[in-house]
Tab-separated table of C-alpha atoms in Angstrom:
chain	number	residue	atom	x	y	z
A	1	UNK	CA	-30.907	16.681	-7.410
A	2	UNK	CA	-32.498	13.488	-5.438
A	3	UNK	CA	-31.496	10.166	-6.037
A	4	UNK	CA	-32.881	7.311	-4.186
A	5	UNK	CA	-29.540	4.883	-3.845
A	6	UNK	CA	-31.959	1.933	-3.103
A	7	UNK	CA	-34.308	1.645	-6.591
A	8	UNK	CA	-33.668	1.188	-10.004
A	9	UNK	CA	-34.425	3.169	-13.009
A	10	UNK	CA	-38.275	2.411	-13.793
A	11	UNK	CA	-39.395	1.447	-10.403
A	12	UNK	CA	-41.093	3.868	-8.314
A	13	UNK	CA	-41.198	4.374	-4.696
A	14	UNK	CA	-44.582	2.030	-4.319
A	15	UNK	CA	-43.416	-0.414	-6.654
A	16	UNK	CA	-45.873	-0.115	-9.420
A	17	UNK	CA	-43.645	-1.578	-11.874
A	18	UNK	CA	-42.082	-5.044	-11.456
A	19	UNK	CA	-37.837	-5.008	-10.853
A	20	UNK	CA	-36.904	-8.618	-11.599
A	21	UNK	CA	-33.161	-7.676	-10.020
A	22	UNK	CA	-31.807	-9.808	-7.169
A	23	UNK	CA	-32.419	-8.238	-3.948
A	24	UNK	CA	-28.787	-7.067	-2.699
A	25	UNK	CA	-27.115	-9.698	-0.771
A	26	UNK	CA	-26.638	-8.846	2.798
A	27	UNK	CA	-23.296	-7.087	3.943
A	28	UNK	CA	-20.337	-9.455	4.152
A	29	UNK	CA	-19.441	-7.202	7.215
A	30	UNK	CA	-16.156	-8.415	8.846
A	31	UNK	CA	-16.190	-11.833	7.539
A	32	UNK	CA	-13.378	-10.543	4.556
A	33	UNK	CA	-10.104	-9.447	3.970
A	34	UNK	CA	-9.386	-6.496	1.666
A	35	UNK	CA	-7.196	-7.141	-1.048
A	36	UNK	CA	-5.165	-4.287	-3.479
A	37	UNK	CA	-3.036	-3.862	-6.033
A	38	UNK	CA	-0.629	-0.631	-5.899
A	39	UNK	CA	-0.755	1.974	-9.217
A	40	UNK	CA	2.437	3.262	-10.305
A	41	UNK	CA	3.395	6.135	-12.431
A	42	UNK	CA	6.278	5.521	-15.012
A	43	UNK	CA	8.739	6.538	-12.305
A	44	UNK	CA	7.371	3.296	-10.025
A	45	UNK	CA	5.819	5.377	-7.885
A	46	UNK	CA	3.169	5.028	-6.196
A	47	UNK	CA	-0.419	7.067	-6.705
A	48	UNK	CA	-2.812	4.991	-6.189
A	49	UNK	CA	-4.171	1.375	-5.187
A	50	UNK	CA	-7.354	-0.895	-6.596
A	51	UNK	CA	-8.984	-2.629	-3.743
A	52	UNK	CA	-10.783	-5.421	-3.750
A	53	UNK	CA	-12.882	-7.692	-1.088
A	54	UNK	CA	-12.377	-11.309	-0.794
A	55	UNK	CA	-15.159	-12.741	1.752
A	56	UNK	CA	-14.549	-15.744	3.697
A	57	UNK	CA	-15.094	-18.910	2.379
A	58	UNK	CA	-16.360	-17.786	-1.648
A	59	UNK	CA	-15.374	-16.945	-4.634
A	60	UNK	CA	-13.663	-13.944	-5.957
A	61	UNK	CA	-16.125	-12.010	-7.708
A	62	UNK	CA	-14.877	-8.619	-6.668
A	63	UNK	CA	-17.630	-6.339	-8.190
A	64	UNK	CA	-20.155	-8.357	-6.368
A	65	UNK	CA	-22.927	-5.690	-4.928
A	66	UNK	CA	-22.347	-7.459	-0.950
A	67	UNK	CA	-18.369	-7.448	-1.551
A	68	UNK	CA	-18.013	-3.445	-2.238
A	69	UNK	CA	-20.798	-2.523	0.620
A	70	UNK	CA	-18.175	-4.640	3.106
A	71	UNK	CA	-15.417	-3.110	0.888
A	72	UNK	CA	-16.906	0.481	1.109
A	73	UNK	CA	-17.943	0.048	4.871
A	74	UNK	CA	-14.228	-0.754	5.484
A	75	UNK	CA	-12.542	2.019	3.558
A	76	UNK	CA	-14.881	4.271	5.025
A	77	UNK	CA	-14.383	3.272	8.711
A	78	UNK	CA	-10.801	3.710	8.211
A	79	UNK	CA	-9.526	5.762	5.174
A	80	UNK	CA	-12.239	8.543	5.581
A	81	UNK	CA	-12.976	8.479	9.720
A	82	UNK	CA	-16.791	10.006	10.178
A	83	UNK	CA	-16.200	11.540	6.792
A	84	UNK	CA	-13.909	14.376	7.854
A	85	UNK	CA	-10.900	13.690	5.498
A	86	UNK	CA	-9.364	11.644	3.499
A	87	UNK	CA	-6.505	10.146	4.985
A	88	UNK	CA	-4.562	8.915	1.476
A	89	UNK	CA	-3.878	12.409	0.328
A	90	UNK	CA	-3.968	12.969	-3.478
A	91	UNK	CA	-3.882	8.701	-3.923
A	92	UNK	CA	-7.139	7.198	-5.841
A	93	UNK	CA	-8.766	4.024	-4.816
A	94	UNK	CA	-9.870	1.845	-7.680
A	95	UNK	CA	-12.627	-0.510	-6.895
A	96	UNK	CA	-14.424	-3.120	-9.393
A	97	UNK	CA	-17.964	-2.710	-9.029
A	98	UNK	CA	-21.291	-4.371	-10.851
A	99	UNK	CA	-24.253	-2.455	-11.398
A	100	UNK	CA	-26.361	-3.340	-8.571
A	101	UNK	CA	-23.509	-1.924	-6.514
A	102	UNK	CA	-24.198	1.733	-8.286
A	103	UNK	CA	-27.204	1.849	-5.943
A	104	UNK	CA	-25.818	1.020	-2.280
A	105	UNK	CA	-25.626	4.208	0.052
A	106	UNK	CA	-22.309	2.810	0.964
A	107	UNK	CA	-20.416	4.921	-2.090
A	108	UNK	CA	-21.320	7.555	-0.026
A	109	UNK	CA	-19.169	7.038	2.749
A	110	UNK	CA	-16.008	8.225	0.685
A	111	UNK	CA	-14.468	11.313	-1.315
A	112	UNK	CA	-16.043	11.133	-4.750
A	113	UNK	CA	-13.211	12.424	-6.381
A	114	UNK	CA	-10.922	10.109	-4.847
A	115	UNK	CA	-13.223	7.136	-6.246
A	116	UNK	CA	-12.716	5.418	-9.292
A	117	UNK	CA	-15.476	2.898	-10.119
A	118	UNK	CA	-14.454	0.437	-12.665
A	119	UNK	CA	-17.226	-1.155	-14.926
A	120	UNK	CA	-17.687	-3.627	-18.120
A	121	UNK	CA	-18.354	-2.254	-20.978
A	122	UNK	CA	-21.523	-3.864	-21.083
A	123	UNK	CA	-22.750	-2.495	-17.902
A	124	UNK	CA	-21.697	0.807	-18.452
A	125	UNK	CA	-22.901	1.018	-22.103
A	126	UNK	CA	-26.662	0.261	-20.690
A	127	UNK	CA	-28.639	2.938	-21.442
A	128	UNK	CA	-31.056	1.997	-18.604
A	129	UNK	CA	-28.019	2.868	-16.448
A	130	UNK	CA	-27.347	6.440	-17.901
A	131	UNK	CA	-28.894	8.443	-15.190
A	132	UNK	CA	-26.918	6.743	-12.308
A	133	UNK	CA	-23.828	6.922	-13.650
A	134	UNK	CA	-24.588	10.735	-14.679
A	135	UNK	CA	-25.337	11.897	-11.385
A	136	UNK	CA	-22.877	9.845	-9.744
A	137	UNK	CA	-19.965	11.182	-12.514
A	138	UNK	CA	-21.156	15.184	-11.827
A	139	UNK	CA	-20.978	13.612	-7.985
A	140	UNK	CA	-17.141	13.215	-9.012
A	141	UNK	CA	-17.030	9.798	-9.126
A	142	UNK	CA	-14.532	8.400	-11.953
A	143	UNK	CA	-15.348	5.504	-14.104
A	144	UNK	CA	-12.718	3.339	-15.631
A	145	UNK	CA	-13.674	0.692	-18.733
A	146	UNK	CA	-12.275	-2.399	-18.167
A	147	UNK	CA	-11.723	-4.830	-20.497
A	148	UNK	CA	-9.107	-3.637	-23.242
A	149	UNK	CA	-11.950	-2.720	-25.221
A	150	UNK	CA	-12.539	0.657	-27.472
A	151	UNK	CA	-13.765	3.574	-26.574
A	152	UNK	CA	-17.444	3.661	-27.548
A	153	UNK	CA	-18.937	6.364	-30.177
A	154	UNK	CA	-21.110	7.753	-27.787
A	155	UNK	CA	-20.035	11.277	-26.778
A	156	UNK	CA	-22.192	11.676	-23.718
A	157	UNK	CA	-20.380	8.538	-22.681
A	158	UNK	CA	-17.336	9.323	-23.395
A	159	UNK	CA	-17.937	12.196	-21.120
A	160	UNK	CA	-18.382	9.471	-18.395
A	161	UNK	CA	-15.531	7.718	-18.870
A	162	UNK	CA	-12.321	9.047	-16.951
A	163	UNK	CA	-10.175	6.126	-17.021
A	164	UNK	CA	-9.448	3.244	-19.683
A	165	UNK	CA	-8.101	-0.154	-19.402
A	166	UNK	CA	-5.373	-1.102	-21.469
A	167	UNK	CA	-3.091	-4.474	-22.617
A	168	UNK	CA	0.158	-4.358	-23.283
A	169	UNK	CA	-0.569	-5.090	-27.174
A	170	UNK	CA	-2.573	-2.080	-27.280
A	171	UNK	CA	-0.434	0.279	-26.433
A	172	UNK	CA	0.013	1.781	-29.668
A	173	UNK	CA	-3.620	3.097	-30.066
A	174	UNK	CA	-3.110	5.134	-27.052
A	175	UNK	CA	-4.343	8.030	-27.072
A	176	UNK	CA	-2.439	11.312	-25.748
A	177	UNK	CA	-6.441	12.716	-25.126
A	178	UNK	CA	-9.215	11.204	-23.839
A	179	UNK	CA	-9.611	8.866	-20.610
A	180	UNK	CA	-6.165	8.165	-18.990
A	181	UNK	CA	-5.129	5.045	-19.694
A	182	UNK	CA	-4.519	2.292	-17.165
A	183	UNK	CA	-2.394	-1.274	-17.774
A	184	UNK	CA	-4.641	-3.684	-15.645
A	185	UNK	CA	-1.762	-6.163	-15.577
A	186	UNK	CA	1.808	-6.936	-16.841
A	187	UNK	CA	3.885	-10.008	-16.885
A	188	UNK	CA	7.108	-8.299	-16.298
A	189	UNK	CA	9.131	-5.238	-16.035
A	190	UNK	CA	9.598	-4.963	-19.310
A	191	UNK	CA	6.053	-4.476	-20.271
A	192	UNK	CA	6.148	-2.295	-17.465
A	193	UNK	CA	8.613	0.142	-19.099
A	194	UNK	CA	6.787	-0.128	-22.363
A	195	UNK	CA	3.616	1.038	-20.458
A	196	UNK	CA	5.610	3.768	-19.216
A	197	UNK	CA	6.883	4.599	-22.417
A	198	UNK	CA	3.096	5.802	-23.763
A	199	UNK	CA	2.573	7.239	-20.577
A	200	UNK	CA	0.299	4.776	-19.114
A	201	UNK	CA	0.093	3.896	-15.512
A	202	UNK	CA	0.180	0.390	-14.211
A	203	UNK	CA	-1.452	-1.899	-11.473
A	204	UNK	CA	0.895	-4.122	-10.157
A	205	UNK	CA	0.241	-6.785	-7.192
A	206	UNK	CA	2.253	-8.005	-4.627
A	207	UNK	CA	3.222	-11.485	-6.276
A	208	UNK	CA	5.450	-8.976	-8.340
A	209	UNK	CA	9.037	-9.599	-7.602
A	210	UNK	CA	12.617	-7.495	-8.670
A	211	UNK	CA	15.265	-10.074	-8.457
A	212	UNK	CA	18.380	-9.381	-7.097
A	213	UNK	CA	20.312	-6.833	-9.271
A	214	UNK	CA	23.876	-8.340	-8.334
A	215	UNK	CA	25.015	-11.812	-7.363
A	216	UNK	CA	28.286	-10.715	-4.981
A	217	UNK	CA	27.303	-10.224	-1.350
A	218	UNK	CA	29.574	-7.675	-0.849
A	219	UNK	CA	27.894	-5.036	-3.033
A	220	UNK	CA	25.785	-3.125	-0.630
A	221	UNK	CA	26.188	0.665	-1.671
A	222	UNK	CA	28.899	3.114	0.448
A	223	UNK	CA	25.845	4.320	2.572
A	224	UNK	CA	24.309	0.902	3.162
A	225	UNK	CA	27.433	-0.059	4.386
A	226	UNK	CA	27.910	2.572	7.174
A	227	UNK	CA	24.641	2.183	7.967
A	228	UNK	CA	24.844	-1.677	8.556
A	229	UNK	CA	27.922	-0.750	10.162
A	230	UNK	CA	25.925	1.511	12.542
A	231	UNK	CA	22.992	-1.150	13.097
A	232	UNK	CA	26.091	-3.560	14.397
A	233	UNK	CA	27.264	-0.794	16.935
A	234	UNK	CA	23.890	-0.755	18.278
A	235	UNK	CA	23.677	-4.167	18.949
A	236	UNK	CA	26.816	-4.917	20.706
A	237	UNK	CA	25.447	-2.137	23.017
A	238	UNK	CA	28.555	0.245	22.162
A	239	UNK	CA	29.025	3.626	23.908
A	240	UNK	CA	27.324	6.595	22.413
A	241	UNK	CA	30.726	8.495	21.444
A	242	UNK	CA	31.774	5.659	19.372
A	243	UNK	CA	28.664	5.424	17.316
A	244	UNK	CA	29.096	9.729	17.213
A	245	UNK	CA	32.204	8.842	15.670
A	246	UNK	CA	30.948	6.753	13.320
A	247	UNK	CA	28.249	8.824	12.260
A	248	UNK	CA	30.957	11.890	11.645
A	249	UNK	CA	31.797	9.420	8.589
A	250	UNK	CA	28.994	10.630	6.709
A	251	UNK	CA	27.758	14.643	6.999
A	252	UNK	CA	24.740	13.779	4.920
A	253	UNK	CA	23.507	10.655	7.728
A	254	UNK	CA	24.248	13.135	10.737
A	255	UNK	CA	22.004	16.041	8.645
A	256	UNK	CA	18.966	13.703	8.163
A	257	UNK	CA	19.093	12.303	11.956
A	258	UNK	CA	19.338	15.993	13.098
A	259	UNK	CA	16.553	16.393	10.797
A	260	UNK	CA	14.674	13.665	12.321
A	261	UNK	CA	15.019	14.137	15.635
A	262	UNK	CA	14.380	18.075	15.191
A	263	UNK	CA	11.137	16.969	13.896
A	264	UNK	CA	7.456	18.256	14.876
A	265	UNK	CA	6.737	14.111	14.979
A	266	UNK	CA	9.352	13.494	17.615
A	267	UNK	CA	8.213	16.202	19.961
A	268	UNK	CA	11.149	16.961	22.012
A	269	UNK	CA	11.026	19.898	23.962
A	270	UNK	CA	14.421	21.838	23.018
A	271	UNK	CA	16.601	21.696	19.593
A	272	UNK	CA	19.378	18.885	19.102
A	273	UNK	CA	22.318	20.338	17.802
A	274	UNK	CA	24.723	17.410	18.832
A	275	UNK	CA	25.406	13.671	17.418
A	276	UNK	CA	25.894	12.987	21.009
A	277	UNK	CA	22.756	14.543	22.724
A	278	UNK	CA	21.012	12.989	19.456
A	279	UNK	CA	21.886	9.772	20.096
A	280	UNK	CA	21.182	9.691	23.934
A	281	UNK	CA	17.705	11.543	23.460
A	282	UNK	CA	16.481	9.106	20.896
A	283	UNK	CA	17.590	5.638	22.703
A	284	UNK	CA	18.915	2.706	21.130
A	285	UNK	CA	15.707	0.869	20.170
A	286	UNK	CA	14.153	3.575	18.241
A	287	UNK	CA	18.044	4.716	16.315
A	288	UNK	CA	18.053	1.142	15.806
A	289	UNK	CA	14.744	1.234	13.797
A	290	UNK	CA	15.220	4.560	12.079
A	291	UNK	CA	18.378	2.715	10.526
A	292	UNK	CA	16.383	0.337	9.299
A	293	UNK	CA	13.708	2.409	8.011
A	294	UNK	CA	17.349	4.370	6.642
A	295	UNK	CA	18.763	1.256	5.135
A	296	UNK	CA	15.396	0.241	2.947
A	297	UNK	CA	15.614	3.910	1.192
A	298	UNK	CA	19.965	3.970	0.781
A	299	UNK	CA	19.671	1.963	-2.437
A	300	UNK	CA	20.143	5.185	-4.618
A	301	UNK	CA	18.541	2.991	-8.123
A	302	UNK	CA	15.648	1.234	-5.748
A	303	UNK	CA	12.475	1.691	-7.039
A	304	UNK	CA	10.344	3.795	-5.170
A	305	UNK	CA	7.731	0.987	-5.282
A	306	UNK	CA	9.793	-1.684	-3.370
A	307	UNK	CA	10.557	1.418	-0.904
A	308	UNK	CA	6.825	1.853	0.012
A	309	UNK	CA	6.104	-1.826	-0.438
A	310	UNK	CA	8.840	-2.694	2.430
A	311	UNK	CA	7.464	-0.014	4.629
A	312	UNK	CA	4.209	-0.607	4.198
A	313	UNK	CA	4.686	-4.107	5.139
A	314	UNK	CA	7.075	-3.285	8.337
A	315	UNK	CA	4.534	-1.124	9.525
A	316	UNK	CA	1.689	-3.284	8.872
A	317	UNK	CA	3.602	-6.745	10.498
A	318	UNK	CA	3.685	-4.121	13.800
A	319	UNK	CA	0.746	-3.266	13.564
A	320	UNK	CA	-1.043	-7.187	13.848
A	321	UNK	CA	1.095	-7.940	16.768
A	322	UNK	CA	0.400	-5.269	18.827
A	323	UNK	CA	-1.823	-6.564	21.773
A	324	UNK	CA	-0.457	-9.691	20.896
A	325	UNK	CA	2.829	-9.570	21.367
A	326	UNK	CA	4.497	-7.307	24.431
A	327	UNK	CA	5.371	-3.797	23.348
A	328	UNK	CA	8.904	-4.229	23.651
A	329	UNK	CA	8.661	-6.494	20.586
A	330	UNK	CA	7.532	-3.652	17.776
A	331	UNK	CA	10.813	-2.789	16.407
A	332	UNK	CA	11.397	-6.563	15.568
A	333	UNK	CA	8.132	-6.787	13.879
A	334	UNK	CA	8.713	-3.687	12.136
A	335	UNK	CA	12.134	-4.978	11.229
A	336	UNK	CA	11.396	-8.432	9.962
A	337	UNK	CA	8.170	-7.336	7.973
A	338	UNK	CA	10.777	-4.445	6.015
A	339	UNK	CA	13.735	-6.878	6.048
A	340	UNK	CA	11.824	-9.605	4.224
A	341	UNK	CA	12.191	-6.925	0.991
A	342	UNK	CA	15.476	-6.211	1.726
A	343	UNK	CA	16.899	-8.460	-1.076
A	344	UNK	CA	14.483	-6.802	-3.521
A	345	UNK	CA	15.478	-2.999	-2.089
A	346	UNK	CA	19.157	-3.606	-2.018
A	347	UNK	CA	19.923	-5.827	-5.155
A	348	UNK	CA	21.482	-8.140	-3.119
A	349	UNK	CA	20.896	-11.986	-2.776
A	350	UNK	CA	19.126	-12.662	0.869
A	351	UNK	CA	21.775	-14.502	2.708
A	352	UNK	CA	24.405	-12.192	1.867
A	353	UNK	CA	22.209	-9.532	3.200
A	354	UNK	CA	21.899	-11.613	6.606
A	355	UNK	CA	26.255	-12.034	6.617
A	356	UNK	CA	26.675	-8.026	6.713
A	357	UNK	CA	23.397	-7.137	9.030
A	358	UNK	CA	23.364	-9.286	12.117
A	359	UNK	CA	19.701	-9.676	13.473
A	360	UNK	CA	18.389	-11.929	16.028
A	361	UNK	CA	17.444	-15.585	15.685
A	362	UNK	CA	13.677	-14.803	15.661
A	363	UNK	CA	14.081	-11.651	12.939
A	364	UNK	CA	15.779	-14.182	10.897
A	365	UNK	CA	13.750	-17.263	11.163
A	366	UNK	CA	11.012	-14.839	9.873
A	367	UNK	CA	12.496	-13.546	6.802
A	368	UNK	CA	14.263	-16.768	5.393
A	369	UNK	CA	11.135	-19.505	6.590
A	370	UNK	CA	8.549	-17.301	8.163
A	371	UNK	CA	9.314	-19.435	10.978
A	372	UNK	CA	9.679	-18.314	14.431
A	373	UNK	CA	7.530	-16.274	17.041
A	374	UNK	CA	7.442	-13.158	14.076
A	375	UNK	CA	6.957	-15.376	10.900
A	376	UNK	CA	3.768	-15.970	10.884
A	377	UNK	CA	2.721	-12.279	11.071
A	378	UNK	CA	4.902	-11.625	8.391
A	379	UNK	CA	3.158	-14.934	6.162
A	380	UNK	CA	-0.271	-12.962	6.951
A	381	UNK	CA	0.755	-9.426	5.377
A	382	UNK	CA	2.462	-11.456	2.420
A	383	UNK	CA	-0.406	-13.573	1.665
A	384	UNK	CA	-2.254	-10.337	2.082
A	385	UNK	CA	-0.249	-8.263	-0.876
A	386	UNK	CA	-0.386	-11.105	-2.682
A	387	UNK	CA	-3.873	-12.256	-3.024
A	388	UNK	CA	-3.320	-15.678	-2.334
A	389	UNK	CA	-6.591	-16.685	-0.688
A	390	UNK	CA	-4.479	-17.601	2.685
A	391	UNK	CA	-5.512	-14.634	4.466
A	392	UNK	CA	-8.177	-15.909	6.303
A	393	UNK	CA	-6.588	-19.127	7.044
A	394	UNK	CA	-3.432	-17.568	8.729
A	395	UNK	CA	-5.036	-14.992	10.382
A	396	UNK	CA	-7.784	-17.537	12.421
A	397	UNK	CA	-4.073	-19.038	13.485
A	398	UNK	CA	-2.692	-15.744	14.968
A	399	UNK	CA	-6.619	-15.463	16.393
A	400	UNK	CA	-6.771	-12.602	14.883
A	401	UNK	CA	-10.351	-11.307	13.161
A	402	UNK	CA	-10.559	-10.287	9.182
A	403	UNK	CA	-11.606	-6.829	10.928
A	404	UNK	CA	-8.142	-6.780	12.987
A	405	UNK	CA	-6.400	-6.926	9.958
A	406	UNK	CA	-8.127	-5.021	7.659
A	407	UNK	CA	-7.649	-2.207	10.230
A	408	UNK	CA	-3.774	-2.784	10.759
A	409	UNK	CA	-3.866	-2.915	6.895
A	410	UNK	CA	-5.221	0.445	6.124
A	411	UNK	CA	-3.518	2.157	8.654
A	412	UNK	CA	-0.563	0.739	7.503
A	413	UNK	CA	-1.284	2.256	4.011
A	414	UNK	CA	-1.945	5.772	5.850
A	415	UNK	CA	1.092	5.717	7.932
A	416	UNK	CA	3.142	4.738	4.906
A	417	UNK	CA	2.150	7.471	2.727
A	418	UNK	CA	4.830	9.992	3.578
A	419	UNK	CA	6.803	7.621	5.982
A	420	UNK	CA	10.617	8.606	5.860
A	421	UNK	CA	13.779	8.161	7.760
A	422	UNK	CA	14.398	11.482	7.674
A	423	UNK	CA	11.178	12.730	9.744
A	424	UNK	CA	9.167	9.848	10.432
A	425	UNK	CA	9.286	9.172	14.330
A	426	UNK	CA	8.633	5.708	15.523
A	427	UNK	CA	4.845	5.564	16.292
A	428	UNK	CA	3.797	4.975	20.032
């Protein structure tokens, strides 16, 4: 079946009948900064994300036909490379489109079935629009109603439909058949575990905060503790047989940096069997890191969202400075972009994080002020999870382009998608 991406319903290839529709806006192109909210299952994990394009110097009308052609453009060049595969595994993207946006080529640049267009009820109850949405659904396109509003009668619609958005007060008419449902927004954690409850997965943004869980400084977990405890050792430069001796404290640590460092990602040529040949093969900087990367998943009742959130943003903090910055500095960017969650991953008040893990000046100035020569990078990815329409301001200050981050953003998400202590290698 042909469809020509480029002409609506009713208007033929010379024209013959009139199409009062707005021409298409032309491409926003690098002048925008992609925006997303994470999805998370009822066990706060993460399975998806809804992204969203905020141009430069407008408004935020994120369906907007010229917003998801930059949007689509973007994802394409980075999340599905010349079209050869996916790089988000099994995750969905979301993306809030109008109907003149049904018709750019651009939806072709990713997976269908990874795709999940979501529409007004209007739009998508306009029978002119039936044939689009057809072949794009047998494509494999999803389609979520937005909107809180019911299900229409219309069982070829219906059909259509693979996602529905919910409110919190509807969560009793949820249905255990039909489109899955999907809680656009929630004020707190509560109405996140009443989501949960029914089933129903939720979209949560990066101006979503857990507050501390305990108020004494001093309760950091067994494991956090050795593990700060380690960090220390490393950076009063301490021989390698005392920090083997430390790690003999815990059989389950030494395991998973075996593990690591046995790893197809680290590459070494023969098999580590020994703390001490560990610890000499992998350096200090790069031990030092995989502790932190360590220390963000100890937290045994963390939520696996704040993991990937602090990981994500370690990894994407690295990634802006590189270029900038000398190379020697990418373990402190890594490290202050995580360590600005680590109140939210530990359940521990900030500053009595910073009395039990000694960082430098400049790692600190970052996470308490975003202050300091890593702060600012750290500001950018913040204002970037959050949506706060700073993005472009902050990044013109770190002279870097909407295309420089939008890049270290998306490989940040790729990176992060199975990034673990235990066999994740610092990336070159």
């Amino acid at each position: 079946m042909r469809f020509d991406f480029f002409r609506r319903p009713g208007v033929d290839g010379n024209g013959a009948q009139a199409d009062t529709t707005p021409a298409i806006a032309p491409a926003v192109g690098a002048d925008g900064h992609v925006a997303y909210a994470m999805l998370l299952d009822g066990k706060r994990r993460v399975v998806g994300y809804r992204m969203a394009w905020r141009a430069a110097g407008q408004g935020t009308d994120a369906g907007a036909a010229a917003g998801v052609k930059a949007l689509m453009d973007t994802l394409g060049l980075h999340l599905n490379p010349g079209g050869h595969g996916w790089l988000l595994g099994g995750q969905m993207v979301f993306v809030d489109v109008t109907v003149d946006a049904l018709f750019q080529s651009e939806l072709q640049s990713l997976p269908p079935r990874n795709v999940v267009l979501c529409m007004k009820a209007d739009e998508l109850m306009d029978a002119d629009m039936r044939s689009i949405l057809l072949f794009l659904r047998e494509q494999g396109f999803g389609f979520m109603l937005c909107g809180g509003v019911a299900l229409p009668d219309d069982d070829e619609l219906r059909a259509i439909v693979t996602h529905r958005e919910v409110l919190p007060s509807q969560l009793a008419d949820v249905s255990p058949t039909g489109p899955a449902p999907i809680a656009a927004r929630v004020a707190n954690w509560a109405e996140f575990e009443a989501c949960a409850a029914r089933g129903v997965q939720v979209f949560v943004d990066g101006a979503v905060r857990l507050p501390p869980a305990r108020d004494s400084a001093d309760a950091l977990q067994p494991e956090s503790q050795l593990i700060v405890h380690l960090m220390q050792m490393i950076l009063r430069n301490e021989d390698v047989r005392a920090i083997e001796g430390a790690l003999k404290h815990d059989a389950a640590l030494t395991y998973r940096l075996l593990r690591y460092i046995n790893s197809p990602s680290v590459g070494l040529a023969v098999e580590i069997h020994s703390l001490r040949h560990a610890v000499a093969m992998l350096g200090y900087s790069p031990l030092y890191r995989w502790l932190s990367l360590l220390l963000a998943t100890s937290n045994k009742v963390s939520s696996p969202f704040m993991m990937k959130k602090a990981i994500l943003r370690g990894r994407f903090v690295e990634l802006m400075g590189q270029g900038m910055l000398p190379p020697s500095e990418a373990d402190n960017l890594f490290v202050a972009g995580m360590f600005s969650l680590l109140d939210q991953l530990l359940g521990v008040p900030m500053e009595g994080v910073l009395r039990k893990v000694q960082l430098t000046e400049a790692v600190q100035q970052a996470i308490l002020s975003r202050s300091g020569v890593y702060g600012p990078f750290v500001a950018l990815a913040e204002s970037c999870e959050t949506d706060d329409g700073r993005a472009a301001r902050l990044s013109e200050a770190l002279f870097l382009s909407a295309a420089q981050v939008n890049a270290a953003q998306l490989s940040a998400l790729v990176w992060a998608l199975d990034a673990g202590p235990a066999v994740t290698a610092p990336p070159a």
